[in-house]
C-alpha positions as a Python dict, from the first residue, in 0.01 Angstrom:
ca = {
    (1, 'M'): (0, 0, 0),
    (2, 'K'): (289, 237, 59),
    (3, 'D'): (330, 257, -320),
    (4, 'I'): (-7, 430, -360),
    (5, 'D'): (-38, 805, -302),
    (6, 'T'): (-407, 876, -239),
    (7, 'K'): (-354, 1253, -249),
    (8, 'S'): (-231, 1256, -611),
    (9, 'W'): (-381, 914, -695),
    (10, 'I'): (-52, 787, -831),
    (11, 'W'): (72, 429, -795),
    (12, 'N'): (452, 407, -787),
    (13, 'V'): (523, 71, -949),
    (14, 'R'): (856, -43, -810),
    (15, 'R'): (846, -421, -814),
    (16, 'Q'): (689, -733, -957),
    (17, 'T'): (630, -1080, -822),
    (18, 'T'): (772, -1360, -1033),
    (19, 'P'): (808, -1736, -993),
    (20, 'G'): (1159, -1858, -930),
    (21, 'P'): (1344, -2170, -822),
    (22, 'G'): (1262, -2113, -453),
    (23, 'G'): (902, -2004, -508),
    (24, 'L'): (762, -1658, -563),
    (25, 'A'): (994, -1362, -525),
    (26, 'D'): (957, -986, -541),
    (27, 'K'): (1206, -815, -766),
    (28, 'G'): (1242, -488, -953),
    (29, 'T'): (1033, -411, -1257),
    (30, 'K'): (1133, -554, -1594),
    (31, 'S'): (1286, -219, -1695),
    (32, 'K'): (1460, -188, -1355),
    (33, 'R'): (1296, 155, -1319),
    (34, 'A'): (1011, 258, -1093),
    (35, 'R'): (729, 434, -1272),
    (36, 'D'): (423, 634, -1177),
    (37, 'V'): (84, 513, -1300),
    (38, 'P'): (-232, 722, -1256),
    (39, 'I'): (-521, 565, -1065),
    (40, 'I'): (-835, 668, -1249),
    (41, 'V'): (-1137, 805, -1069),
    (42, 'E'): (-1348, 503, -1163),
    (43, 'I'): (-1155, 271, -926),
    (44, 'R'): (-1058, 508, -645),
    (45, 'D'): (-1350, 406, -420),
    (46, 'M'): (-1245, 41, -449),
    (47, 'I'): (-885, 132, -362),
    (48, 'E'): (-1001, 340, -63),
    (49, 'R'): (-1215, 48, 63),
    (50, 'R'): (-921, -193, 40),
    (51, 'I'): (-692, 53, 220),
    (52, 'S'): (-941, 95, 505),
    (53, 'E'): (-992, -286, 528),
    (54, 'L'): (-617, -324, 575),
    (55, 'D'): (-605, -66, 858),
    (56, 'R'): (-380, 150, 643),
    (57, 'D'): (-82, -83, 706),
    (58, 'P'): (180, 57, 464),
    (59, 'E'): (342, -286, 421),
    (60, 'A'): (17, -467, 338),
    (61, 'R'): (-53, -589, -14),
    (62, 'L'): (-355, -416, -158),
    (63, 'F'): (-477, -736, -322),
    (64, 'T'): (-389, -1091, -228),
    (65, 'G'): (-457, -1440, -351),
    (66, 'P'): (-733, -1660, -209),
    (67, 'R'): (-516, -1771, 85),
    (68, 'G'): (-379, -1424, 155),
    (69, 'G'): (-56, -1464, -40),
    (70, 'R'): (89, -1308, -351),
    (71, 'I'): (-114, -1310, -668),
    (72, 'T'): (46, -1514, -944),
    (73, 'T'): (-62, -1510, -1307),
    (74, 'A'): (-211, -1857, -1254),
    (75, 'V'): (-414, -1737, -952),
    (76, 'L'): (-533, -1437, -1152),
    (77, 'R'): (-629, -1657, -1446),
    (78, 'D'): (-823, -1895, -1223),
    (79, 'A'): (-988, -1627, -1006),
    (80, 'T'): (-1119, -1438, -1309),
    (81, 'H'): (-1212, -1757, -1499),
    (82, 'W'): (-1009, -1603, -1779),
    (83, 'D'): (-1005, -1900, -2015),
    (84, 'E'): (-1381, -1955, -1988),
    (85, 'V'): (-1470, -1587, -2020),
    (86, 'V'): (-1256, -1517, -2326),
    (87, 'G'): (-1374, -1844, -2482),
    (88, 'E'): (-1741, -1751, -2434),
    (89, 'L'): (-1673, -1410, -2589),
    (90, 'G'): (-1499, -1568, -2887),
    (91, 'Y'): (-1157, -1423, -2797),
    (92, 'E'): (-965, -1744, -2721),
    (93, 'H'): (-648, -1580, -2856),
    (94, 'L'): (-667, -1292, -2603),
    (95, 'R'): (-391, -1287, -2342),
    (96, 'R'): (-398, -1092, -2017),
    (97, 'H'): (-93, -896, -2137),
    (98, 'D'): (-310, -768, -2424),
    (99, 'L'): (-498, -565, -2162),
    (100, 'R'): (-178, -364, -2110),
    (101, 'H'): (-184, -281, -2482),
    (102, 'T'): (-551, -184, -2449),
    (103, 'G'): (-485, 44, -2153),
    (104, 'I'): (-199, 221, -2327),
    (105, 'T'): (-407, 255, -2645),
    (106, 'W'): (-696, 406, -2447),
    (107, 'L'): (-458, 656, -2287),
    (108, 'A'): (-327, 747, -2633),
    (109, 'D'): (-682, 778, -2769),
    (110, 'A'): (-760, 1010, -2476),
    (111, 'G'): (-481, 1240, -2597),
    (112, 'V'): (-196, 1144, -2363),
    (113, 'P'): (129, 1225, -2548),
    (114, 'V'): (362, 936, -2636),
    (115, 'H'): (642, 1071, -2415),
    (116, 'V'): (406, 1050, -2112),
    (117, 'L'): (278, 706, -2217),
    (118, 'R'): (638, 585, -2234),
    (119, 'V'): (695, 683, -1870),
    (120, 'I'): (366, 531, -1749),
    (121, 'A'): (438, 205, -1935),
    (122, 'G'): (797, 196, -1808),
    (123, 'H'): (941, 169, -2156),
    (124, 'G'): (1295, 282, -2226),
    (125, 'S'): (1213, 390, -2579),
    (126, 'P'): (917, 565, -2747),
    (127, 'T'): (949, 302, -3020),
    (128, 'T'): (849, 30, -2773),
    (129, 'T'): (553, 238, -2658),
    (130, 'Q'): (438, 294, -3014),
    (131, 'R'): (427, -85, -3065),
    (132, 'Y'): (170, -96, -2783),
    (133, 'I'): (-64, 158, -2942),
    (134, 'H'): (-334, 14, -3167),
    (135, 'P'): (-579, 288, -3271),
    (136, 'D'): (-921, 172, -3384),
    (137, 'K'): (-1100, 296, -3696),
    (138, 'Q'): (-1296, 555, -3495),
    (139, 'S'): (-970, 708, -3366),
    (140, 'I'): (-841, 733, -3722),
    (141, 'T'): (-1169, 893, -3836),
    (142, 'N'): (-1147, 1136, -3543),
    (143, 'A'): (-791, 1227, -3649),
    (144, 'G'): (-922, 1321, -3993),
    (145, 'D'): (-1201, 1527, -3838),
    (146, 'L'): (-948, 1709, -3619),
    (147, 'L'): (-736, 1791, -3922),
    (148, 'S'): (-1042, 1920, -4112),
    (149, 'A'): (-1141, 2139, -3816),
    (150, 'H'): (-785, 2271, -3798),
    (151, 'L'): (-781, 2355, -4169),
    (152, 'H'): (-1111, 2543, -4141),
    (153, 'A'): (-1026, 2733, -3822),
    (154, 'P'): (-1007, 3111, -3854),
    (155, 'R'): (-652, 3238, -3873),
    (156, 'T'): (-500, 3572, -3803),
    (157, 'P'): (-376, 3737, -4121),
    (158, 'R'): (-7, 3702, -4190),
    (159, 'L'): (197, 4017, -4202),
    (160, 'R'): (370, 4074, -4531),
    (161, 'V'): (727, 4177, -4502),
    (162, 'V'): (821, 4417, -4778),
}
């Protein structure tokens, strides 16, 4: 919980839990850099509830597995019934990591500049971030509409230099 600032609603992602030879271990992020991720208004009440349930213990994990331990990708898959849900929706090919691409794409569609997306995603290069962005047809149509509006916007007359 100490990684979440509820004044600015920023989550400082500093570590990940990964399986290893001796079991699960916490280690630094893949990029070896901490990064700040915004916590959107739509989930703040849920975060606040979890914080109050944990008596604001700064060392407590905000979310845990069914027996109170770390959440592994297998636990997450099972708890969300991932395979069944994506199968019923006809998206058997969908991986949980694809949701990261979706989130970054939604941020880009909302107008967040690539240099900010890069920091949120923890990417070392804007090129990596751009591989995560998959605009839909509506976003492309909107881009054309924005250009048209720009071209038709009133302009101040240019001064002629003689």
